Tab-separated table of C-alpha atoms (C1' of nucleotides) in Angstrom:
chain	number	residue	atom	x	y	z
Q	1	UNK	CA	100.116	101.845	141.014
Q	2	UNK	CA	102.937	99.283	140.951
Q	3	UNK	CA	106.571	100.277	141.051
Q	4	UNK	CA	108.427	101.590	138.040
Q	5	UNK	CA	110.316	98.347	137.551
Q	6	UNK	CA	107.107	96.327	137.249
Q	7	UNK	CA	105.461	98.874	134.974
Q	8	UNK	CA	108.519	98.779	132.726
Q	9	UNK	CA	108.385	94.988	132.399
Q	10	UNK	CA	104.690	95.141	131.636
Q	11	UNK	CA	105.064	97.816	128.990
Q	12	UNK	CA	108.174	96.181	127.533
Q	13	UNK	CA	106.413	92.816	127.256
Q	14	UNK	CA	103.640	94.357	125.222
Q	15	UNK	CA	105.929	96.413	122.989
Q	16	UNK	CA	108.520	93.657	122.439
Q	17	UNK	CA	105.778	91.150	121.560
Q	18	UNK	CA	104.172	93.566	119.122
Q	19	UNK	CA	107.253	95.074	117.476
Q	20	UNK	CA	110.154	92.709	118.184
Q	21	UNK	CA	113.345	93.404	120.071
Q	22	UNK	CA	115.048	95.548	117.462
Q	23	UNK	CA	112.049	97.609	116.380
Q	24	UNK	CA	110.954	98.331	119.919
Q	25	UNK	CA	112.426	101.556	121.272
Q	26	UNK	CA	113.224	102.377	124.847
Q	27	UNK	CA	111.339	105.638	124.493
Q	28	UNK	CA	108.146	103.902	123.372
Q	29	UNK	CA	108.384	101.468	126.262
Q	30	UNK	CA	109.006	104.212	128.791
Q	31	UNK	CA	106.137	106.343	127.547
Q	32	UNK	CA	103.817	103.333	127.792
Q	33	UNK	CA	105.087	102.708	131.318
Q	34	UNK	CA	104.809	106.363	132.313
Q	35	UNK	CA	108.497	106.444	133.153
Q	36	UNK	CA	111.541	108.435	132.196
Q	37	UNK	CA	113.899	107.147	129.486
Q	38	UNK	CA	116.661	106.817	132.066
Q	39	UNK	CA	114.535	104.390	134.082
Q	40	UNK	CA	115.514	101.404	131.931
Q	41	UNK	CA	119.182	102.091	132.474
Q	42	UNK	CA	118.654	102.592	136.183
Q	43	UNK	CA	116.580	99.457	136.833
Q	44	UNK	CA	118.005	97.011	134.286
Q	45	UNK	CA	121.306	98.378	133.037
Q	46	UNK	CA	120.488	98.363	129.333
Q	47	UNK	CA	117.958	97.303	126.728
Q	48	UNK	CA	119.307	93.743	126.453
Q	49	UNK	CA	118.926	93.020	130.148
Q	50	UNK	CA	115.425	94.488	130.136
Q	51	UNK	CA	114.606	92.049	127.333
Q	52	UNK	CA	116.032	89.111	129.284
Q	53	UNK	CA	114.004	90.143	132.320
Q	54	UNK	CA	110.856	90.216	130.184
Q	55	UNK	CA	111.588	86.725	128.821
Q	56	UNK	CA	112.113	85.391	132.336
Q	57	UNK	CA	108.990	87.097	133.642
Q	58	UNK	CA	106.591	86.128	130.861
Q	59	UNK	CA	107.678	82.482	130.832
Q	60	UNK	CA	105.840	81.681	134.048
Q	61	UNK	CA	102.783	83.695	133.135
Q	62	UNK	CA	102.515	81.683	129.915
Q	63	UNK	CA	102.805	78.181	131.369
Q	64	UNK	CA	100.409	78.895	134.220
Q	65	UNK	CA	97.814	80.517	131.979
Q	66	UNK	CA	98.091	78.086	129.057
Q	67	UNK	CA	99.322	74.794	130.541
Q	68	UNK	CA	100.957	72.853	127.723
Q	69	UNK	CA	98.970	69.742	128.520
Q	70	UNK	CA	95.642	71.597	128.739
Q	71	UNK	CA	94.662	69.347	131.585
Q	72	UNK	CA	95.084	66.031	129.799
Q	73	UNK	CA	97.262	63.427	131.462
Q	74	UNK	CA	100.223	61.484	130.134
Q	75	UNK	CA	98.063	58.374	130.237
Q	76	UNK	CA	95.600	59.744	127.724
Q	77	UNK	CA	95.959	58.441	124.162
Q	78	UNK	CA	98.448	60.328	121.984
Q	79	UNK	CA	95.682	61.644	119.714
Q	80	UNK	CA	94.166	63.493	122.659
Q	81	UNK	CA	97.537	64.819	123.786
Q	82	UNK	CA	98.355	66.032	120.284
Q	83	UNK	CA	95.086	67.927	120.165
Q	84	UNK	CA	95.858	69.497	123.536
Q	85	UNK	CA	99.339	70.472	122.369
Q	86	UNK	CA	98.089	72.100	119.172
Q	87	UNK	CA	95.270	73.899	120.958
Q	88	UNK	CA	97.596	75.219	123.646
Q	89	UNK	CA	100.230	76.433	121.200
Q	90	UNK	CA	97.703	78.067	118.894
Q	91	UNK	CA	95.988	79.859	121.745
Q	92	UNK	CA	99.298	81.157	123.048
Q	93	UNK	CA	100.207	82.433	119.619
Q	94	UNK	CA	96.942	84.053	118.619
Q	95	UNK	CA	95.491	85.291	121.893
Q	96	UNK	CA	95.965	88.897	122.884
Q	97	UNK	CA	97.156	90.265	126.164
Q	98	UNK	CA	99.754	89.380	128.701
Q	99	UNK	CA	99.712	85.570	128.769
Q	100	UNK	CA	100.329	85.454	125.017
Q	101	UNK	CA	103.424	87.665	125.057
Q	102	UNK	CA	105.844	84.845	125.731
Q	103	UNK	CA	104.861	82.696	122.777
Q	104	UNK	CA	104.880	85.725	120.537
Q	105	UNK	CA	108.362	86.646	121.711
Q	106	UNK	CA	109.467	83.082	120.963
Q	107	UNK	CA	107.956	83.282	117.492
Q	108	UNK	CA	109.806	86.540	116.870
Q	109	UNK	CA	113.073	85.130	118.132
Q	110	UNK	CA	112.781	82.251	115.685
Q	111	UNK	CA	112.330	84.361	112.580
Q	112	UNK	CA	114.655	87.163	113.708
Q	113	UNK	CA	117.021	85.882	116.388
Q	114	UNK	CA	118.623	88.093	118.983
Q	115	UNK	CA	121.517	87.008	121.210
Q	116	UNK	CA	118.883	85.693	123.622
Q	117	UNK	CA	117.739	82.941	121.251
Q	118	UNK	CA	119.974	80.178	122.498
Q	119	UNK	CA	118.998	80.598	126.136
Q	120	UNK	CA	115.334	80.867	125.186
Q	121	UNK	CA	115.469	77.657	123.168
Q	122	UNK	CA	116.993	75.704	126.025
Q	123	UNK	CA	114.648	77.185	128.618
Q	124	UNK	CA	111.319	77.187	126.808
Q	125	UNK	CA	111.399	75.686	123.344
Q	126	UNK	CA	113.201	72.402	123.940
Q	127	UNK	CA	110.827	71.205	126.684
Q	128	UNK	CA	107.865	71.750	124.356
Q	129	UNK	CA	109.756	70.066	121.535
Q	130	UNK	CA	110.462	67.016	123.732
Q	131	UNK	CA	106.798	66.767	124.622
Q	132	UNK	CA	105.757	66.968	120.974
Q	133	UNK	CA	108.325	64.477	119.675
Q	134	UNK	CA	107.207	62.090	122.429
Q	135	UNK	CA	103.640	62.262	121.146
Q	136	UNK	CA	104.776	61.828	117.548
Q	137	UNK	CA	106.945	58.834	118.383
Q	138	UNK	CA	104.028	57.164	120.091
Q	139	UNK	CA	101.825	57.758	117.049
Q	140	UNK	CA	104.496	56.610	114.604
Q	141	UNK	CA	105.379	53.476	116.523
Q	142	UNK	CA	108.480	52.742	118.562
Q	143	UNK	CA	110.575	51.589	115.632
Q	144	UNK	CA	110.057	54.763	113.635
Q	145	UNK	CA	113.343	56.428	112.616
Q	146	UNK	CA	114.333	59.534	114.567
Q	147	UNK	CA	114.245	61.600	111.413
Q	148	UNK	CA	110.582	60.756	110.782
Q	149	UNK	CA	109.736	61.787	114.340
Q	150	UNK	CA	111.530	65.128	113.925
Q	151	UNK	CA	110.018	65.999	110.559
Q	152	UNK	CA	106.519	65.143	111.757
Q	153	UNK	CA	106.965	67.302	114.839
Q	154	UNK	CA	108.267	70.104	112.620
Q	155	UNK	CA	105.208	69.770	110.413
Q	156	UNK	CA	102.907	70.177	113.403
Q	157	UNK	CA	104.549	73.284	114.841
Q	158	UNK	CA	105.071	74.680	111.341
Q	159	UNK	CA	101.327	74.651	110.739
Q	160	UNK	CA	100.666	76.390	114.057
Q	161	UNK	CA	103.385	79.026	113.722
Q	162	UNK	CA	102.268	79.814	110.196
Q	163	UNK	CA	99.148	81.543	111.455
Q	164	UNK	CA	101.373	83.782	113.543
Q	165	UNK	CA	104.309	84.351	111.199
Q	166	UNK	CA	102.297	84.874	108.058
Q	167	UNK	CA	99.209	86.419	109.623
Q	168	UNK	CA	99.587	89.721	107.781
Q	169	UNK	CA	99.832	87.871	104.485
Q	170	UNK	CA	97.031	85.408	105.248
Q	171	UNK	CA	94.730	88.247	106.197
Q	172	UNK	CA	95.182	89.695	102.710
Q	173	UNK	CA	94.896	86.303	101.038
Q	174	UNK	CA	91.926	84.809	102.929
Q	175	UNK	CA	90.244	87.418	105.128
Q	176	UNK	CA	88.795	85.962	108.282
Q	177	UNK	CA	90.674	82.673	108.215
Q	178	UNK	CA	92.778	83.427	111.293
Q	179	UNK	CA	89.895	84.424	113.519
Q	180	UNK	CA	88.423	81.179	114.826
Q	181	UNK	CA	91.212	79.632	116.830
Q	182	UNK	CA	89.226	76.582	117.878
Q	183	UNK	CA	88.372	75.666	114.300
Q	184	UNK	CA	91.968	76.112	113.207
Q	185	UNK	CA	93.148	73.869	116.027
Q	186	UNK	CA	90.700	71.132	115.064
Q	187	UNK	CA	91.856	71.279	111.471
Q	188	UNK	CA	95.557	71.159	112.362
Q	189	UNK	CA	95.051	68.195	114.699
Q	190	UNK	CA	93.074	66.221	112.123
Q	191	UNK	CA	95.470	67.139	109.315
Q	192	UNK	CA	98.476	66.181	111.407
Q	193	UNK	CA	97.025	62.848	112.520
Q	194	UNK	CA	96.448	62.033	108.851
Q	195	UNK	CA	99.955	63.152	107.962
Q	196	UNK	CA	101.562	61.147	110.749
Q	197	UNK	CA	99.569	58.070	109.772
Q	198	UNK	CA	100.746	58.431	106.163
Q	199	UNK	CA	104.339	58.782	107.353
Q	200	UNK	CA	103.974	55.693	109.524
Q	201	UNK	CA	102.625	53.606	106.619
Q	202	UNK	CA	105.502	54.747	104.391
Q	203	UNK	CA	108.063	53.720	106.982
Q	204	UNK	CA	106.683	50.194	107.136
Q	205	UNK	CA	107.176	49.826	103.406
Q	206	UNK	CA	104.617	48.318	101.006
Q	207	UNK	CA	102.666	45.386	102.354
Y	1	UNK	CA	131.790	95.629	85.105
Y	2	UNK	CA	128.051	96.387	84.887
Y	3	UNK	CA	126.640	99.840	85.543
Y	4	UNK	CA	126.160	101.215	89.021
Y	5	UNK	CA	122.389	100.758	88.866
Y	6	UNK	CA	122.711	97.027	88.172
Y	7	UNK	CA	125.387	96.549	90.806
Y	8	UNK	CA	123.151	98.312	93.343
Y	9	UNK	CA	120.203	95.997	92.612
Y	10	UNK	CA	122.458	92.960	92.902
Y	11	UNK	CA	123.966	94.044	96.192
Y	12	UNK	CA	120.605	95.190	97.556
Y	13	UNK	CA	118.983	91.859	96.680
Y	14	UNK	CA	121.591	89.985	98.662
Y	15	UNK	CA	121.517	92.340	101.646
Y	16	UNK	CA	117.722	92.696	101.786
Y	17	UNK	CA	117.278	88.906	101.581
Y	18	UNK	CA	119.804	88.320	104.338
Y	19	UNK	CA	118.929	91.165	106.722
Y	20	UNK	CA	115.420	92.303	105.822
Y	21	UNK	CA	114.290	95.715	104.637
Y	22	UNK	CA	114.609	97.556	107.932
Y	23	UNK	CA	117.888	96.052	109.106
Y	24	UNK	CA	119.596	96.553	105.768
Y	25	UNK	CA	121.393	99.880	105.546
Y	26	UNK	CA	122.052	101.920	102.443
Y	27	UNK	CA	125.685	102.191	103.393
Y	28	UNK	CA	126.125	98.407	103.582
Y	29	UNK	CA	124.463	97.996	100.204
Y	30	UNK	CA	126.572	100.707	98.615
Y	31	UNK	CA	129.820	99.317	99.995
Y	32	UNK	CA	128.905	95.867	98.646
Y	33	UNK	CA	128.122	97.458	95.279
Y	34	UNK	CA	131.279	99.562	95.285
Y	35	UNK	CA	129.222	102.723	95.003
Y	36	UNK	CA	128.793	105.988	96.858
Y	37	UNK	CA	125.977	106.386	99.389
Y	38	UNK	CA	124.416	109.053	97.198
Y	39	UNK	CA	124.087	106.562	94.345
Y	40	UNK	CA	120.860	105.067	95.733
Y	41	UNK	CA	119.243	108.472	95.857
Y	42	UNK	CA	120.478	109.330	92.387
Y	43	UNK	CA	119.355	106.115	90.668
Y	44	UNK	CA	116.234	105.179	92.632
Y	45	UNK	CA	115.132	108.210	94.641
Y	46	UNK	CA	115.125	106.566	98.075
Y	47	UNK	CA	115.472	103.281	99.938
Y	48	UNK	CA	111.811	102.302	99.432
Y	49	UNK	CA	111.984	102.589	95.668
Y	50	UNK	CA	115.257	100.639	95.603
Y	51	UNK	CA	113.451	97.889	97.520
Y	52	UNK	CA	110.544	97.902	95.058
Y	53	UNK	CA	112.997	97.701	92.170
Y	54	UNK	CA	114.657	94.690	93.799
Y	55	UNK	CA	111.282	92.964	94.271
Y	56	UNK	CA	110.396	93.579	90.619
Y	57	UNK	CA	113.798	92.417	89.415
Y	58	UNK	CA	114.076	89.248	91.497
Y	59	UNK	CA	110.533	88.110	90.696
Y	60	UNK	CA	111.445	87.083	87.154
Y	61	UNK	CA	114.744	85.531	88.154
Y	62	UNK	CA	112.850	83.359	90.623
Y	63	UNK	CA	110.097	82.067	88.327
Y	64	UNK	CA	112.497	81.345	85.471
Y	65	UNK	CA	114.988	79.560	87.701
Y	66	UNK	CA	112.485	77.656	89.839
Y	67	UNK	CA	109.348	77.267	87.683
Y	68	UNK	CA	106.415	76.744	90.066
Y	69	UNK	CA	105.227	73.695	88.143
Y	70	UNK	CA	108.696	72.100	88.009
Y	71	UNK	CA	107.885	70.863	84.534
Y	72	UNK	CA	104.735	68.935	85.402
Y	73	UNK	CA	101.610	69.734	83.415
Y	74	UNK	CA	98.122	70.674	84.560
Y	75	UNK	CA	96.936	67.294	83.309
Y	76	UNK	CA	99.124	65.391	85.724
Y	77	UNK	CA	97.378	64.005	88.813
Y	78	UNK	CA	97.087	66.421	91.756
Y	79	UNK	CA	99.450	64.308	93.877
Y	80	UNK	CA	102.239	64.909	91.370
Y	81	UNK	CA	101.461	68.603	91.129
Y	82	UNK	CA	101.455	68.969	94.908
Y	83	UNK	CA	104.862	67.347	95.073
Y	84	UNK	CA	106.154	69.733	92.397
Y	85	UNK	CA	104.696	72.715	94.269
Y	86	UNK	CA	106.267	71.731	97.583
Y	87	UNK	CA	109.618	70.945	95.990
Y	88	UNK	CA	109.683	74.248	94.109
Y	89	UNK	CA	108.745	76.337	97.144
Y	90	UNK	CA	111.200	74.593	99.420
Y	91	UNK	CA	114.056	74.958	96.967
Y	92	UNK	CA	113.329	78.655	96.552
Y	93	UNK	CA	113.303	79.143	100.288
Y	94	UNK	CA	116.382	77.152	101.215
Y	95	UNK	CA	118.701	77.589	98.255
Y	96	UNK	CA	121.420	80.196	98.372
Y	97	UNK	CA	122.296	82.789	95.795
Y	98	UNK	CA	120.432	85.075	93.498
Y	99	UNK	CA	117.442	82.971	92.391
Y	100	UNK	CA	116.454	82.384	96.013
Y	101	UNK	CA	116.373	86.035	97.001
Y	102	UNK	CA	112.785	86.596	95.931
Y	103	UNK	CA	111.258	83.855	98.027
Y	104	UNK	CA	113.333	84.910	101.000
Y	105	UNK	CA	112.155	88.487	100.591
Y	106	UNK	CA	108.555	87.209	100.486
Y	107	UNK	CA	109.118	85.168	103.637
Y	108	UNK	CA	110.518	88.248	105.376
Y	109	UNK	CA	107.617	90.418	104.231
Y	110	UNK	CA	105.178	87.945	105.727
Y	111	UNK	CA	106.676	87.883	109.195
Y	112	UNK	CA	107.680	91.549	109.222
Y	113	UNK	CA	105.641	93.468	106.645
Y	114	UNK	CA	106.807	96.663	105.004
Y	115	UNK	CA	104.536	98.973	102.994
Y	116	UNK	CA	105.389	96.833	99.968
Y	117	UNK	CA	103.566	93.764	101.331
Y	118	UNK	CA	100.216	94.393	99.684
Y	119	UNK	CA	101.668	94.837	96.202
Y	120	UNK	CA	103.906	91.805	96.672
Y	121	UNK	CA	100.977	89.626	97.727
Y	122	UNK	CA	98.951	90.560	94.688
Y	123	UNK	CA	101.886	90.199	92.303
Y	124	UNK	CA	103.592	87.069	93.567
Y	125	UNK	CA	101.858	85.364	96.459
Y	126	UNK	CA	98.261	85.188	95.239
Y	127	UNK	CA	99.115	83.387	91.978
Y	128	UNK	CA	100.957	80.706	93.926
Y	129	UNK	CA	98.095	80.534	96.423
Y	130	UNK	CA	95.582	80.046	93.601
Y	131	UNK	CA	97.662	77.242	92.161
Y	132	UNK	CA	97.909	75.520	95.544
Y	133	UNK	CA	94.229	75.868	96.452
Y	134	UNK	CA	93.394	74.439	93.029
Y	135	UNK	CA	95.449	71.349	93.795
Y	136	UNK	CA	93.918	71.030	97.270
Y	137	UNK	CA	90.380	71.372	95.952
Y	138	UNK	CA	91.016	68.609	93.470
Y	139	UNK	CA	92.347	66.347	96.215
Y	140	UNK	CA	89.517	67.194	98.601
Y	141	UNK	CA	86.774	66.717	96.031
Y	142	UNK	CA	84.653	69.356	94.337
Y	143	UNK	CA	82.074	69.583	97.098
Y	144	UNK	CA	84.621	70.343	99.796
Y	145	UNK	CA	83.862	73.575	101.688
Y	146	UNK	CA	86.051	76.578	100.810
Y	147	UNK	CA	87.294	76.746	104.367
Y	148	UNK	CA	88.690	73.225	104.220
Y	149	UNK	CA	90.517	74.078	100.999
Y	150	UNK	CA	92.040	77.196	102.556
Y	151	UNK	CA	93.166	75.547	105.780
Y	152	UNK	CA	94.711	72.628	103.918
Y	153	UNK	CA	96.615	75.008	101.643
Y	154	UNK	CA	97.748	76.954	104.699
Y	155	UNK	CA	98.978	73.712	106.286
Y	156	UNK	CA	101.078	72.935	103.221
Y	157	UNK	CA	102.784	76.330	102.929
Y	158	UNK	CA	103.085	76.531	106.721
Y	159	UNK	CA	105.195	73.385	106.759
Y	160	UNK	CA	107.438	74.716	103.979
Y	161	UNK	CA	107.879	78.198	105.396
Y	162	UNK	CA	108.655	76.776	108.814
Y	163	UNK	CA	112.049	75.571	107.637
Y	164	UNK	CA	112.817	79.128	106.586
Y	165	UNK	CA	111.203	81.123	109.386
Y	166	UNK	CA	112.376	78.950	112.224
Y	167	UNK	CA	115.637	77.774	110.721
Y	168	UNK	CA	117.779	79.351	113.437
Y	169	UNK	CA	115.699	77.637	116.098
Y	170	UNK	CA	115.499	74.290	114.316
Y	171	UNK	CA	119.264	74.265	113.855
Y	172	UNK	CA	119.643	74.449	117.628
Y	173	UNK	CA	116.883	71.931	118.251
Y	174	UNK	CA	117.712	69.275	115.657
Y	175	UNK	CA	121.089	69.940	114.008
Y	176	UNK	CA	121.238	68.846	110.414
Y	177	UNK	CA	117.503	68.543	109.846
Y	178	UNK	CA	117.291	71.469	107.419
Y	179	UNK	CA	120.100	70.320	105.166
Y	180	UNK	CA	118.578	67.756	102.830
Y	181	UNK	CA	115.975	69.686	100.903
Y	182	UNK	CA	114.866	66.745	98.779
Y	183	UNK	CA	114.133	64.585	101.830
Y	184	UNK	CA	112.217	67.398	103.496
Y	185	UNK	CA	110.142	67.889	100.360
Y	186	UNK	CA	109.261	64.213	100.181
Y	187	UNK	CA	108.191	64.222	103.802
Y	188	UNK	CA	106.048	67.333	103.447
Y	189	UNK	CA	104.319	65.972	100.355
Y	190	UNK	CA	103.555	62.622	101.981
Y	191	UNK	CA	102.472	64.264	105.250
Y	192	UNK	CA	100.224	66.705	103.401
Y	193	UNK	CA	98.585	64.060	101.241
Y	194	UNK	CA	97.773	62.155	104.416
Y	195	UNK	CA	96.452	65.300	106.062
Y	196	UNK	CA	94.295	66.256	103.095
Y	197	UNK	CA	92.901	62.727	102.904
Y	198	UNK	CA	91.981	62.881	106.599
Y	199	UNK	CA	90.314	66.262	106.070
Y	200	UNK	CA	88.361	64.871	103.102
Y	201	UNK	CA	87.103	61.896	105.116
Y	202	UNK	CA	86.003	64.171	107.939
Y	203	UNK	CA	84.058	66.391	105.524
Y	204	UNK	CA	82.053	63.442	104.258
Y	205	UNK	CA	80.954	62.703	107.771
Y	206	UNK	CA	80.752	59.236	109.352
Y	207	UNK	CA	79.663	56.493	106.969
S	1	DC	C1'	113.788	118.052	161.239
S	2	DC	C1'	117.302	116.570	158.711
S	3	DA	C1'	120.651	113.562	156.516
S	4	DT	C1'	121.254	109.964	153.525
S	5	DG	C1'	120.440	106.834	150.039
S	6	DA	C1'	117.159	105.526	146.426
S	7	DT	C1'	114.664	107.177	142.649
S	8	DT	C1'	113.204	110.359	138.971
S	9	DC	C1'	113.835	113.906	135.652
S	10	DA	C1'	115.190	117.041	131.666
S	11	DA	C1'	118.913	117.527	129.045
S	12	DA	C1'	122.726	116.199	126.614
S	13	DC	C1'	125.772	112.766	124.290
S	14	DA	C1'	127.700	109.573	120.817
S	15	DA	C1'	126.742	106.668	117.210
S	16	DG	C1'	124.046	105.312	113.378
S	17	DT	C1'	120.318	106.158	109.993
S	18	DG	C1'	118.346	107.998	105.296
S	19	DT	C1'	118.906	111.931	102.623
S	20	DT	C1'	120.792	116.173	100.397
S	21	DT	C1'	124.232	119.226	98.703
S	22	DG	C1'	127.551	121.284	95.712
S	23	DA	C1'	131.794	120.607	93.686
S	24	DC	C1'	134.043	117.568	90.661
S	25	DT	C1'	134.991	114.185	86.790
S	26	DC	C1'	134.245	112.050	82.604
S	27	DG	C1'	132.536	111.273	77.892
S	28	DC	C1'	130.321	113.074	73.949
S	29	DC	C1'	128.528	116.190	70.300
S	30	DC	C1'	128.684	120.719	68.016
W	1	DG	C1'	138.704	122.939	72.201
W	2	DG	C1'	134.458	124.174	74.680
W	3	DG	C1'	130.161	123.460	76.552
W	4	DC	C1'	126.991	120.277	78.572
W	5	DG	C1'	124.661	116.760	80.840
W	6	DA	C1'	125.089	112.423	83.296
W	7	DG	C1'	127.339	110.333	86.928
W	8	DT	C1'	130.269	110.280	91.078
W	9	DC	C1'	132.119	111.782	95.351
W	10	DA	C1'	133.162	113.530	100.222
W	11	DA	C1'	130.915	116.084	103.325
W	12	DA	C1'	127.221	117.621	105.781
W	13	DC	C1'	122.309	117.539	107.348
W	14	DA	C1'	118.323	116.207	110.051
W	15	DC	C1'	116.671	112.745	112.687
W	16	DT	C1'	116.386	108.619	115.685
W	17	DT	C1'	118.587	105.409	118.530
W	18	DG	C1'	120.598	103.708	123.224
W	19	DT	C1'	122.962	105.616	126.886
W	20	DT	C1'	124.804	108.900	130.385
W	21	DT	C1'	124.845	112.835	133.405
W	22	DG	C1'	124.081	115.728	137.295
W	23	DA	C1'	120.746	118.020	139.604
W	24	DA	C1'	116.138	117.615	141.762
W	25	DT	C1'	112.904	114.924	144.392
W	26	DC	C1'	111.313	111.474	147.445
W	27	DA	C1'	111.301	108.299	151.407
W	28	DT	C1'	112.914	106.719	155.575
W	29	DG	C1'	115.371	106.094	159.824
W	30	DG	C1'	117.878	108.704	163.412
DNA sequence: CCATGATTCAAACAAGTGTTTGACTCGCCC
DNA sequence: GGGCGAGTCAAACACTTGTTTGAATCATGG
């Protein structure tokens, strides 16, 4: 049985990912960790610093378990790297268990920011964003305007995050749609490649 | 000066849209409405029924102010109707003020459901979903599998909702991107038409 | 074995929440 | 004017939240 501090981070990761920072209660976390309510204050100071510790802790677990490049190299064609990016993000968002906590915490921070958002964006989100915009720029061509690159990247991550953010609604609307992650990833990649190609053609003007 | 009941619904619409059902407090709503805390209990019974009243009230304001067809007819080509759908949804989500409350409440319900989600889906979301899947089916061709129709529709609304759900994050990532609604709508329409076309080609298999 | 510091515990605390109460005010009809 | 019902109000209630407290327990080195 690991120490109380580790059990608290484990339990807090699960509860924060499932209920969000505000909805999660220290009592629920401590019960799940088999610890006393005062343990959080003793080991971390307060709820905020426990949350920051969880963000720091889960970051590594996420990148090692779901490498953002999924094993493809920077020399592979951008279509392959886009597919790897989508597949990695979707798996992080929809998987269950510890390695998925970090992406789910990021998704929650986006739709309901806590004071930790800014640090989280700089630490975790911006590197992924840079990777994605790099892929998009390659697909759009070097002379594509920055705005086209950004909106295309937003379209890609918007499709992926939708299955997390609106999962409760989608389950009611189209039962069973969110279950097959691999199929969803294939669709999003194909859809996005088509969308990026259409954006590229538009930028070149009529010919 | 309208009656207390009307002022409460007005204030509650603004507060619920901005803070969500759980984060909004009766006291904040009552102060904004210039009413006593007991007024909610007197006029609506409890917080839940005030929330339901707000959902009912704002629904009409939304559809009359931002008609989902934006004036285009069912006989217009599906490309035009898709553009109208995207533009209408995006304006609802990103505008400020009373007519936008309903869409923002829907967006909040999706990412953080309250007991009212199911009723809201049946009343407001499913009709819009039916309209969108109809457009997608037309673009994909009649023999397109149901799953392709659903995933394409999800890709379209996912892109739109992203600018609402992740607005705090996107503001940090790409300042200024979320400001020009009309440009965003044009991009999403073009991107989606390209994505749907790619999905259609895939469905027909190699030729 | 015991002293000392780290850790745990039940209990309490202060602040905030939705809700209820009972007195009070106001307008209206007989 | 008097009674009456609808509406309003300050105050309190019951409950949950994060946090603190001070004693009890444990572990470890002398």
